Coordinates of C-alpha atoms in Angstrom, one line a residue:
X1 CA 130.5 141.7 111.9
X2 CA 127.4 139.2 110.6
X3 CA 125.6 138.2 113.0
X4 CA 125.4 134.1 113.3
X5 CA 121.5 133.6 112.3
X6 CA 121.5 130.2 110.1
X7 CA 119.4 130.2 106.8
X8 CA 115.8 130.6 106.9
X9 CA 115.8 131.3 110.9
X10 CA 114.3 134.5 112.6
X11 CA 116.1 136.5 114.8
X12 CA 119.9 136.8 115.4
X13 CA 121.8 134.4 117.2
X14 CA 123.6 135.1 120.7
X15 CA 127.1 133.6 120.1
X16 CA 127.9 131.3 122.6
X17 CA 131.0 131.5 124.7
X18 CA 133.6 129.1 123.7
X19 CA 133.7 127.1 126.3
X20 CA 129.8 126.5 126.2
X21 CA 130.7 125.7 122.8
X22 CA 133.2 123.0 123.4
X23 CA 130.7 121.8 125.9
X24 CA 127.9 121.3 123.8
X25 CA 129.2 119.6 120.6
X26 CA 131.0 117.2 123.2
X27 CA 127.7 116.5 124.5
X28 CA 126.2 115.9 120.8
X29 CA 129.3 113.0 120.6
X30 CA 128.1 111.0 123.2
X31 CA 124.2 111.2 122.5
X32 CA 123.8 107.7 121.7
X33 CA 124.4 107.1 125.5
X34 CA 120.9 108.8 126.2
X35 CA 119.5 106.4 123.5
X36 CA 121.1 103.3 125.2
X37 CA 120.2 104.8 128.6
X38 CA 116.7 104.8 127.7
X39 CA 116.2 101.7 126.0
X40 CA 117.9 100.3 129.2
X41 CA 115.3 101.7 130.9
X42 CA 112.4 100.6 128.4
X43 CA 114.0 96.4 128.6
X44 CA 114.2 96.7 132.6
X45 CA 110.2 98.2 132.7
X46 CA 111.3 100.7 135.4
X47 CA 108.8 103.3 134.5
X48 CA 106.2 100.2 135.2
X49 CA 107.8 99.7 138.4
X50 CA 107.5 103.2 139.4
X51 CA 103.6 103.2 138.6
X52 CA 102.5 103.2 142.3
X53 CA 105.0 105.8 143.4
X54 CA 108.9 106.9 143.8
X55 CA 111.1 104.3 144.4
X56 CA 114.8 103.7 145.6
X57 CA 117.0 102.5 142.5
X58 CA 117.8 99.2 144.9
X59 CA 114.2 98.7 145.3
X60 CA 113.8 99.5 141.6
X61 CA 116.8 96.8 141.2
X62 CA 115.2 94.1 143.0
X63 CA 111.8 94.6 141.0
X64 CA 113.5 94.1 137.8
X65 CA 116.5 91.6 138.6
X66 CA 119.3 94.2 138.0
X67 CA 122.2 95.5 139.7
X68 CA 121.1 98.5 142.2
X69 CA 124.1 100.5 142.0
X70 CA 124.6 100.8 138.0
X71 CA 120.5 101.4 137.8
X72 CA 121.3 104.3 140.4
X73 CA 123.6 105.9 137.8
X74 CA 121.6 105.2 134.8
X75 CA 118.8 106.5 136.2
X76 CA 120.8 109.8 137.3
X77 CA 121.8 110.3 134.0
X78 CA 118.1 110.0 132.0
X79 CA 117.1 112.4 135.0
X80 CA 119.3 115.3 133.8
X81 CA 117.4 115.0 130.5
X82 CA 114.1 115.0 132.1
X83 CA 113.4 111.5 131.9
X84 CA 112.9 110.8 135.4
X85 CA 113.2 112.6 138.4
X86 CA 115.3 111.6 141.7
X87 CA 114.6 113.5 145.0
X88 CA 116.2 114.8 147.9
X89 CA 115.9 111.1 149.2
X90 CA 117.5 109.5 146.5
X91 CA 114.1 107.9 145.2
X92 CA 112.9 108.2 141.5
X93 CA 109.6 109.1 140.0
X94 CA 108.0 109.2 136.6
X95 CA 107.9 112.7 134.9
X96 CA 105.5 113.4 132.1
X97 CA 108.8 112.5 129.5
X98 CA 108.9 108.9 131.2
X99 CA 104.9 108.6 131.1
X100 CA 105.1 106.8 127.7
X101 CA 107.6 104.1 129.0
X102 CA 104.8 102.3 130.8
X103 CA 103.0 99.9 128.8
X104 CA 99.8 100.2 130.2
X105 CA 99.0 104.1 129.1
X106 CA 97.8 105.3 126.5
X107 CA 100.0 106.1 123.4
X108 CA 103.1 104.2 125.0
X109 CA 106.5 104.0 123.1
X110 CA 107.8 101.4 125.4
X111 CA 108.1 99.1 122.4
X112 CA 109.2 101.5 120.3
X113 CA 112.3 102.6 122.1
X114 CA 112.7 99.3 123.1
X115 CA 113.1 97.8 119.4
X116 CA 115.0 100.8 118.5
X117 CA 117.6 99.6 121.1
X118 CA 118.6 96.2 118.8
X119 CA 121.4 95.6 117.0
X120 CA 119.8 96.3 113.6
X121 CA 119.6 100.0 114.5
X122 CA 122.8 100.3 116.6
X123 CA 125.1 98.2 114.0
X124 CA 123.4 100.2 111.2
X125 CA 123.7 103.8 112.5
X126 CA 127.4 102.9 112.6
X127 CA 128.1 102.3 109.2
X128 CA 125.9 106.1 108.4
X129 CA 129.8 107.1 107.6
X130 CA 129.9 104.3 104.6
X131 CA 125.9 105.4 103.4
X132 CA 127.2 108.7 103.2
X133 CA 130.3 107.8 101.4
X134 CA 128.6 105.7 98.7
X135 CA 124.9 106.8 99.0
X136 CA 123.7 103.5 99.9
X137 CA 121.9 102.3 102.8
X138 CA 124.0 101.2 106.1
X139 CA 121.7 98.3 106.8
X140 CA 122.5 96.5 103.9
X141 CA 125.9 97.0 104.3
X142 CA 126.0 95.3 107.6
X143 CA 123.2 92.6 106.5
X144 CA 123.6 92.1 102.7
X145 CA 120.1 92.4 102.0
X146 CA 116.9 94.7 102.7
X147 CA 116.0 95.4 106.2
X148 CA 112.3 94.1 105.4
X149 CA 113.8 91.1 103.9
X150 CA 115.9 90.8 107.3
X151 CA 112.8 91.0 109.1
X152 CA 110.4 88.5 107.0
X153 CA 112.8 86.1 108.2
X154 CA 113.4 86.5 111.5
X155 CA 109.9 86.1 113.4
X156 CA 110.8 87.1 116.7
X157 CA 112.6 90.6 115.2
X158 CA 109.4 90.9 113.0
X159 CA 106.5 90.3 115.7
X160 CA 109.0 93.2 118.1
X161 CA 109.0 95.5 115.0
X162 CA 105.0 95.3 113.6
X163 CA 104.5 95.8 117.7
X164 CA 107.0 98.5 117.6
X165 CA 105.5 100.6 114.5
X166 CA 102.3 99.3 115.8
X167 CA 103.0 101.5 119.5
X168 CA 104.3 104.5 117.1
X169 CA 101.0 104.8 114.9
X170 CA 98.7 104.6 118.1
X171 CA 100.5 108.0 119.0
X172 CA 99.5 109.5 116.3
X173 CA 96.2 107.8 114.5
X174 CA 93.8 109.8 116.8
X175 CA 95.5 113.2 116.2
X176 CA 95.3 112.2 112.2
X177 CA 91.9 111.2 112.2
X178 CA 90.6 114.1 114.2
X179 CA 92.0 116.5 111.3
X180 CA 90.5 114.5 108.4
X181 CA 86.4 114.4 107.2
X182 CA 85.3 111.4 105.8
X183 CA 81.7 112.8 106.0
X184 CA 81.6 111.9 102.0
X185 CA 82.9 108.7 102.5
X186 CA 81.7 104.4 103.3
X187 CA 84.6 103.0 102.4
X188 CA 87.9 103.3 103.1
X189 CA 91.2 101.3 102.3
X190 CA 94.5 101.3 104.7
X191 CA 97.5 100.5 101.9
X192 CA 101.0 99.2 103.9
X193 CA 98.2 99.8 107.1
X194 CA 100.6 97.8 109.6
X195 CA 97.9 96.3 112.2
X196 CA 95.2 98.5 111.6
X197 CA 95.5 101.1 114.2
X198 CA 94.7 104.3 111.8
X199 CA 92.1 102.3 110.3
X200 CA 90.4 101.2 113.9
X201 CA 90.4 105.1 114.7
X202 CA 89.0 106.1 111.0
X203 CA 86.1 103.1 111.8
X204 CA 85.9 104.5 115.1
X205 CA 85.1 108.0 114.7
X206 CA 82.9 107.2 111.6
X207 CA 80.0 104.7 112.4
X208 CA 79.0 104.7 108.6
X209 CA 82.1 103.7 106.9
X210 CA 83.0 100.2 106.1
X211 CA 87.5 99.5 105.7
X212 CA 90.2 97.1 104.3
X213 CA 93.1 96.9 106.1
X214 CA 95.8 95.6 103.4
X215 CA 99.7 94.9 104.4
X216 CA 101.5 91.5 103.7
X217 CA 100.1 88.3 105.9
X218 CA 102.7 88.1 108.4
X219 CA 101.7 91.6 109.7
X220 CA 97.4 92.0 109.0
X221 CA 97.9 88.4 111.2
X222 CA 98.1 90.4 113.9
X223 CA 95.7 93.3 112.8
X224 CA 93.9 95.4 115.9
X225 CA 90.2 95.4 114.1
X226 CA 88.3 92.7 115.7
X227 CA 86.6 94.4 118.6
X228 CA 83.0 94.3 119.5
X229 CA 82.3 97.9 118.2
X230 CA 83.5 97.6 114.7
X231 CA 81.9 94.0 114.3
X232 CA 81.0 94.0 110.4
X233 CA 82.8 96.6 109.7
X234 CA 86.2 95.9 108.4
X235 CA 88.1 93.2 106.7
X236 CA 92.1 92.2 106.8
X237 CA 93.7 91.0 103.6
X238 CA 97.2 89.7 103.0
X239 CA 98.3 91.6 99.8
X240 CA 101.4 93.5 98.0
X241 CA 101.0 97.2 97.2
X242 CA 103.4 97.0 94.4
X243 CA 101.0 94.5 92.6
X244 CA 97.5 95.5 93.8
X245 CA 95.6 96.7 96.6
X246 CA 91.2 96.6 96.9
X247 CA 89.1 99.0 94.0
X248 CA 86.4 100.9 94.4
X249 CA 87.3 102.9 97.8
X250 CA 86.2 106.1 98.4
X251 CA 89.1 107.3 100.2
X252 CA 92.6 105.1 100.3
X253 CA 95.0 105.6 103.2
X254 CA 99.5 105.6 102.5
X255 CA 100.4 106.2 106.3
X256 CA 104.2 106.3 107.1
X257 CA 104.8 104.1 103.7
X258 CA 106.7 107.0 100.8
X259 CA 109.3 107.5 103.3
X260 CA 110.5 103.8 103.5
X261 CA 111.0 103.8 99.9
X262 CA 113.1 105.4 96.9
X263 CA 111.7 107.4 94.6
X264 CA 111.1 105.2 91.9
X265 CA 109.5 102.6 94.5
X266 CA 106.8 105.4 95.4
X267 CA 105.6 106.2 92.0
X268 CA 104.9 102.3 91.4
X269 CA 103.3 102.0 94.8
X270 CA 101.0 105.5 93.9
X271 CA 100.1 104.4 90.8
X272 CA 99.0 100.9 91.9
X273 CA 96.5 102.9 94.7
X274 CA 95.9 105.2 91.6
X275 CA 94.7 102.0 89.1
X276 CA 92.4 101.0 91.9
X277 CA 90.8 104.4 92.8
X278 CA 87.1 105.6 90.9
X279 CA 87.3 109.1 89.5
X280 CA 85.9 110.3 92.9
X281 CA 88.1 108.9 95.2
X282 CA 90.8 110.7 97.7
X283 CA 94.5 109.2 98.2
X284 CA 95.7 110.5 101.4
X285 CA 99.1 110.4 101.9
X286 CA 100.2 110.4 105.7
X287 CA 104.2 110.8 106.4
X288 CA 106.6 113.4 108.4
X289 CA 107.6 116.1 106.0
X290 CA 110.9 117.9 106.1
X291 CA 110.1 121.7 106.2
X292 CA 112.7 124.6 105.3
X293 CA 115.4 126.5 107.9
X294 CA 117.5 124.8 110.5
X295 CA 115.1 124.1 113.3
X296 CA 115.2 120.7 114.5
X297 CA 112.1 118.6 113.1
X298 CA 111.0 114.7 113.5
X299 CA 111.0 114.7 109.1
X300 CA 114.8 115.2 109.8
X301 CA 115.4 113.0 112.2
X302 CA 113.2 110.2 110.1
X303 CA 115.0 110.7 107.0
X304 CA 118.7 110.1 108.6
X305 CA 116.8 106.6 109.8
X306 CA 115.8 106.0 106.3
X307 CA 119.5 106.5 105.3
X308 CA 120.8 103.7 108.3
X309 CA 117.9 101.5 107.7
X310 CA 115.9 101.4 104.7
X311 CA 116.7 102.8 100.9
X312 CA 113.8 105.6 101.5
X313 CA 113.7 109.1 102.4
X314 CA 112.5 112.0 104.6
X315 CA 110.7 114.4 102.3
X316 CA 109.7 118.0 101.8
X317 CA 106.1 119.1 100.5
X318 CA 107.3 119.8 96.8
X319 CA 109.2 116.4 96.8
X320 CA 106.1 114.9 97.7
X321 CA 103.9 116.8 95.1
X322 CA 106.4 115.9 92.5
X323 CA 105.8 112.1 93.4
X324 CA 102.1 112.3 92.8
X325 CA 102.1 114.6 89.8
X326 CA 104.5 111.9 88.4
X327 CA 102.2 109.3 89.1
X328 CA 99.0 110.6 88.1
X329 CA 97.4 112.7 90.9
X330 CA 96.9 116.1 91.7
X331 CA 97.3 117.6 95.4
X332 CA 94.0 119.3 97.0
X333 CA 95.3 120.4 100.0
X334 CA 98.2 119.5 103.0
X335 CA 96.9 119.8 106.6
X336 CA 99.5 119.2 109.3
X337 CA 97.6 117.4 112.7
X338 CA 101.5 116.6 113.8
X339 CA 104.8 117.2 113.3
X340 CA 105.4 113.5 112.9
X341 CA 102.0 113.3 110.6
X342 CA 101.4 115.6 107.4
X343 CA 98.7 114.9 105.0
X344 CA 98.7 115.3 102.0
X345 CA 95.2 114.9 100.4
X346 CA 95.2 114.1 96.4
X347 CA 93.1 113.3 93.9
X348 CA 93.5 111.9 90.3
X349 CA 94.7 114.0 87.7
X350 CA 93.0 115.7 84.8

């Protein structure tokens, strides 16, 4: 008898007993109540209100104007995934997995989760069936139009999303930067940058260089670079990426951008970065990226959200390299700082 070890995995397999089985893939039905649960839990600010200690879940009701008894049973349930921890008392304190939920730490997700709790995810990941069976995008076929298209106009959705992304890159900027040298470098440009928050760490860690932070004008509005230690250092500028984006960089920055677009939408976007680069410039190219074998990975998870939300696309290393070949550049080298944060370093070809 084979032994059940999936494709591009290590060692064999113990087969599960039936029943354990059953158990499990029921379990996988109903996971979008853990992802209701805890954006319950991010709306009601409950890991806020367990900052100074344990709590009751009726004193953690009354703090945050819900009903005690349903909180008590939420709260029960995030705790059996780690997420929270209730005691022998019946009060609930913060574990290291509900750390992030607080707003005031560093590298919180609290908006993150939170935004991912609206109706444009929820409604969107329902229709994945109909994206699957036409090879469209599920967003659009709940919305009739582009999810950034959505968001442009609906202010309130996009100040919660730029915040949102905004939370997500703050996880990861220092973890990027710390892996990169731009010892050769005074100027740098942030392409699709969001509000700056790869760039502040770049200007941060590098007293000498000078950066551009360029996204569209509803989002650099609310750019992170103005702070008294990078004073005449940086500048914010409303711009397009598929049109143009600031020449004569040393070193230009596509962080979590390829994966929100098609194929064809990537090469224009490279070879706009690639029209505005000198001969000795670096493109670095900042995204999840799908490796081989069935282990779970956040480039797999990322790419079934591009197929809800957005018409891009979770990608693996070749995919990627086949992207900037087509547009003109040649890879260097790919350094992995995170799981949720390859780079791929590239410069321009022949």
């Amino acid at each position: 008898m084979a032994d059940a070890r999936p494709a591009g995995t290590g060692a064999p397999q113990t087969a599960a007993a039936p029943g354990e089985v059953t158990g499990e893939l029921l379990e996988l039905s109903l996971g979008y109540l853990y992802s209701a649960a805890l954006h319950t839990a991010a709306r009601f600010g409950i890991a806020d209100h367990l900052a100074d200690g344990p709590r009751s879940a009726d004193e953690l009701a009354k703090a945050a104007g819900v009903d005690g008894p349903h909180l008590y049973r939420l709260l029960r349930f995030l705790a059996t995934k780690g997420v929270f921890r209730e005691d022998d008392e019946g009060r609930f304190h913060l574990t290291p997995l509900a750390q992030p939920l607080r707003t005031d730490v560093e590298r919180s997700l609290r908006d993150y989760i939170r935004v991912r709790g609206e109706p444009v995810f929820w409604q969107s990941a329902a229709q994945l069936h109909e994206a699957v069976r036409t090879g469209g995008t599920a967003f659009e076929n709940v919305y009739g139009v582009p999810f950034y298209d959505h968001v442009a106009a609906d202010p309130d959705l996009g100040r919660a999303f730029n915040s949102s992304m905004a939370a997500f890159s703050e996880t990861l900027s220092n973890d990027v930067v710390d892996a990169l040298d731009f010892s050769d470098a005074t100027t740098v440009v942030d392409v699709g940058g969001g509000r700056g928050g790869l760039l502040r760490a770049v200007l941060r860690r590098n007293p000498r260089v000078h950066g551009t932070l360029v996204d569209l004008e509803s989002v650099v509005a609310g750019h992170v670079l103005d702070t008294p230690e990078l004073a005449g250092r940086w500048s914010a500028r409303a711009g397009d990426f598929f049109t143009s984006v600031p020449s004569g960089a040393d070193v230009y920055l596509l962080k979590h951008v390829l994966a929100s677009w098609p194929d064809e939408a990537c090469v224009r976007i490279l070879r706009t970065c690639r029209e505005a680069m000198p001969a000795h410039a670096r493109l670095l190219v900042i995204n999840a990226m799908i490796p081989a074998g069935n282990e779970p990975h956040p480039g797999k998870t990322i790419d079934v959200l591009m197929m809800t939300v957005l018409n891009g696309k979770g990608r693996t290393r070749a995919e990627y390299e086949a992207l900037l070949a087509t547009a003109g550049f040649a890879v260097a080298r790919v350094l992995e700082p995170s799981p949720h944060a390859s780079v791929v370093e590239a410069v321009l070809a022949g």
